[in-house]
Structures are given as C-alpha cells and as structure tokens.
XYZ file of C-alpha atoms in Angstrom:
207
model
C 2.215 30.032 -8.978
C 2.757 27.461 -11.546
C 0.667 23.801 -11.099
C -0.064 21.639 -13.114
C -3.856 21.954 -12.708
C -4.609 18.617 -14.710
C -2.834 16.568 -12.776
C -5.060 17.771 -9.654
C -8.232 15.526 -9.307
C -10.417 16.308 -6.661
C -11.313 13.048 -4.408
C -13.687 14.158 -1.882
C -14.717 17.645 -0.431
C -17.006 17.933 2.992
C -18.999 20.486 1.975
C -22.059 18.500 0.442
C -22.227 21.571 -2.499
C -19.060 20.272 -3.584
C -19.680 16.873 -4.362
C -20.202 17.758 -7.832
C -16.216 17.973 -8.368
C -15.323 14.697 -7.220
C -13.944 12.806 -9.723
C -12.447 15.981 -11.867
C -9.554 17.987 -12.601
C -8.541 21.611 -11.592
C -7.702 22.341 -15.335
C -11.563 20.453 -15.911
C -13.270 22.819 -13.676
C -11.831 26.051 -14.650
C -12.689 24.774 -18.232
C -15.930 24.034 -17.659
C -16.864 27.135 -15.567
C -14.201 29.268 -17.581
C -12.345 30.182 -14.457
C -8.527 30.420 -13.885
C -7.410 27.218 -12.229
C -5.747 28.863 -9.974
C -8.935 31.118 -8.660
C -10.744 27.304 -8.621
C -8.411 25.530 -6.586
C -8.397 28.582 -3.818
C -11.919 29.071 -3.891
C -12.428 25.226 -3.586
C -9.817 24.932 0.071
C -12.048 28.049 1.243
C -15.494 27.077 0.450
C -14.692 23.393 2.330
C -12.867 24.522 5.063
C -9.450 23.775 3.645
C -11.101 19.520 3.921
C -10.235 19.110 0.309
C -8.822 15.933 -1.018
C -6.769 15.372 -4.268
C -5.089 12.318 -6.161
C -2.510 13.669 -8.209
C -1.719 11.890 -11.575
C 2.471 11.830 -11.598
C 4.895 9.921 -12.211
C 6.925 8.146 -15.000
C 6.192 4.537 -14.923
C 9.272 3.683 -16.377
C 10.521 4.561 -13.121
C 8.643 2.468 -11.222
C 9.350 -0.550 -12.688
C 13.053 -0.236 -12.194
C 13.040 0.904 -8.823
C 10.643 -2.038 -7.832
C 12.901 -4.212 -9.103
C 15.957 -2.745 -7.029
C 17.119 -5.931 -4.019
C 16.626 -2.735 -1.565
C 13.242 -1.646 -2.746
C 10.415 -2.813 -0.579
C 6.907 -2.421 -1.152
C 4.603 -0.719 1.045
C 1.760 1.817 1.229
C -0.132 4.739 2.724
C -2.768 6.728 2.352
C -6.205 8.452 3.661
C -8.783 6.016 3.581
C -11.598 8.920 3.520
C -13.643 10.850 0.827
C -15.965 9.799 -2.095
C -12.741 8.846 -4.261
C -9.648 7.979 -1.818
C -6.381 6.883 -3.492
C -6.508 3.397 -4.923
C -2.797 2.213 -2.582
C -5.248 2.420 0.337
C -6.568 -0.527 -0.048
C -5.141 -1.872 -3.664
C -1.329 -1.508 -3.468
C -0.546 -4.935 -2.583
C -2.840 -6.957 -5.801
C -1.494 -4.196 -7.832
C 2.149 -5.611 -7.111
C 0.645 -9.218 -7.275
C -1.626 -9.302 -10.008
C 0.081 -6.487 -12.350
C 3.465 -6.377 -12.130
C 4.313 -9.896 -11.211
C 1.519 -11.897 -12.808
C 0.523 -9.967 -15.856
C 3.907 -8.243 -16.468
C 6.384 -10.601 -14.990
C 8.844 -8.624 -13.257
C 9.020 -10.334 -10.656
C 7.948 -14.042 -9.147
C 4.836 -14.567 -7.761
C 7.244 -15.687 -4.543
C 10.000 -12.915 -5.194
C 6.874 -10.236 -4.990
C 5.436 -11.926 -1.701
C 8.260 -11.684 -0.444
C 8.927 -8.198 -1.082
C 5.784 -7.215 0.400
C 6.510 -9.121 3.400
C 10.027 -10.285 4.343
C 12.131 -7.675 2.678
C 10.056 -5.069 4.670
C 9.896 -7.260 7.840
C 13.934 -7.161 7.737
C 14.104 -3.319 6.677
C 12.615 -2.338 9.341
C 13.822 -4.775 11.927
C 10.448 -6.416 12.919
C 11.927 -9.779 14.427
C 9.181 -12.171 14.783
C 6.963 -11.182 11.595
C 7.652 -11.438 7.148
C 8.660 -14.904 7.343
C 6.480 -18.432 8.327
C 9.004 -19.587 11.140
C 8.189 -21.710 14.220
C 7.416 -18.919 16.932
C 7.314 -16.089 14.250
C 3.198 -14.416 14.528
C 1.083 -16.206 12.036
C 0.291 -13.131 10.286
C -1.247 -15.152 6.799
C -3.045 -14.009 3.948
C -5.013 -16.469 1.742
C -5.266 -15.060 -1.995
C -5.412 -16.898 -5.555
C -2.723 -15.600 -7.865
C -4.933 -16.077 -10.715
C -7.491 -14.320 -9.653
C -7.613 -10.224 -10.687
C -7.854 -7.822 -8.088
C -10.519 -4.623 -8.558
C -9.350 -1.500 -9.378
C -12.277 -0.001 -6.732
C -10.330 1.487 -3.866
C -12.915 1.193 -1.554
C -13.741 -2.374 -2.244
C -11.982 -5.302 -0.037
C -9.865 -7.749 -1.652
C -12.052 -11.040 -2.924
C -12.535 -12.831 0.109
C -12.090 -10.872 2.796
C -14.901 -8.693 4.601
C -14.087 -4.965 4.902
C -13.078 -5.000 8.686
C -12.144 -8.541 9.250
C -8.556 -9.879 10.520
C -5.904 -11.228 7.973
C -6.154 -15.325 8.494
C -4.105 -16.499 11.314
C -3.238 -20.333 11.487
C -2.438 -22.063 14.966
C -0.613 -24.465 12.259
C 1.987 -22.016 11.531
C 3.379 -21.682 14.963
C 2.780 -24.451 17.578
C 3.495 -23.130 20.674
C 1.407 -20.344 19.879
C -2.093 -19.635 18.501
C -2.964 -16.118 17.218
C -5.228 -14.803 20.077
C -2.447 -15.771 22.319
C 0.020 -13.013 23.938
C 3.590 -12.386 21.878
C 6.423 -13.682 24.101
C 9.154 -10.753 25.498
C 11.098 -9.414 22.929
C 14.501 -11.303 24.311
C 12.477 -14.882 24.034
C 11.907 -14.194 20.454
C 15.277 -12.669 19.757
C 16.866 -15.996 20.873
C 14.224 -17.994 19.635
C 15.907 -16.356 15.891
C 19.012 -16.273 15.962
C 18.704 -19.807 16.899
C 16.356 -20.809 14.111
C 18.760 -19.109 11.910
C 21.985 -20.604 13.473
C 21.728 -23.389 11.037
C 20.861 -21.749 7.566
C 22.728 -18.626 8.144
C 19.692 -16.208 7.178
C 20.780 -12.724 9.303
C 17.437 -10.970 8.153
C 17.140 -9.168 11.639
C 18.876 -6.888 14.203
C 18.042 -8.447 18.013
C-alpha cells in the first residue's frame, strides 16, 4: 500500500483511549512509537471500529487560486462536522474566500467574491428564487464586516452569529413576503423571475 502518511492527520476518534492521536499525523504517530505507518493506520481503524476521521493535507495552492478565478467556478463546501478537530471547510470556507482570497490577496473584488459564492452558485444549481437581492426572492441575507479577519478555528461560528441561529433575513428585501411566509408556488416564482429578467436580459435561471 502506497500512502503519504505525513499528509494524514487524525481529526477525531470515537474510542476515548485514542484521544491522544487527534491532531497528529499517521507518520508522526509511527515515528513516536517506532512502528510502521501502515500498522498504525490499521490498528487505529480496528480499535476505533472504523469511527476515525482524518484531515488530509494535500493540494497545490497555485492551482487552487487559478481554478477559483475561472468564470465557471463557484464556491461551495462540504465536510463532516464531527470529531475533536473537524475539517476547517465545515465552517470556514466562505470566510476564507472573503477574507484571505478577496480582501488580503485581491484575487477577486468583494463584489465578485460575493457573486461567486451566491448568485453564480444558485444559477448553477437552478435555484430560481435565491442568490440575488431581488423582489420576490428569498431574503437569504448575511451581514458581515469585510474588514474583520475570519477566525481559523473551525468550530467557532463567524463573528456576530450565534451557533444554530438563522442567517439574517429582512422583510424589506422582499416587500411582498417576510422570511416566515411560505414561498410562492414554483410556477409563480418562474413567472416573476422571467418578468424581471425581461428588462435587463439577465437570464440566470432555467424555469
């Protein structure tokens, strides 16, 4: 078995006896215990009954930056929000886009970055009433200070937002409905969107 053991970091375990491995790489554990990395990996999986999680430190930063600036690319995130050290992308993806790549490195303007993470993604997924601040659209708005540095700690919610709280919604963004009102039927949303798009030829969705 060929593996880059130094890239595999233990992020969480179910067996409390293995807690000391969290935050260490398989290569590091093997070196500390004078064991073969393969044996360490198999031993952890057996003792933890396949309940272990990992972070894998791979990728090429120049490629990441080039890909994210492509006009067809959209930002997104996944990740299992469990374990003592869950993957940073679980909570930190969008803050890193806005803080590190947009504000600090200037790879895209703030406006471009917001569109990259909202309207472009909604368009790609054909979400006909989301991703843009428009009349009749869902008031999915997030208020943030672009000058504040996002925290690198993955389990700490973004500043100003309590864990489990909803994103900020405002009835002012949609005069005809509040955040608690039910969404109109799909055919009505499509009709409203097409009517709005007919003025600016901005055809971002397929209805």
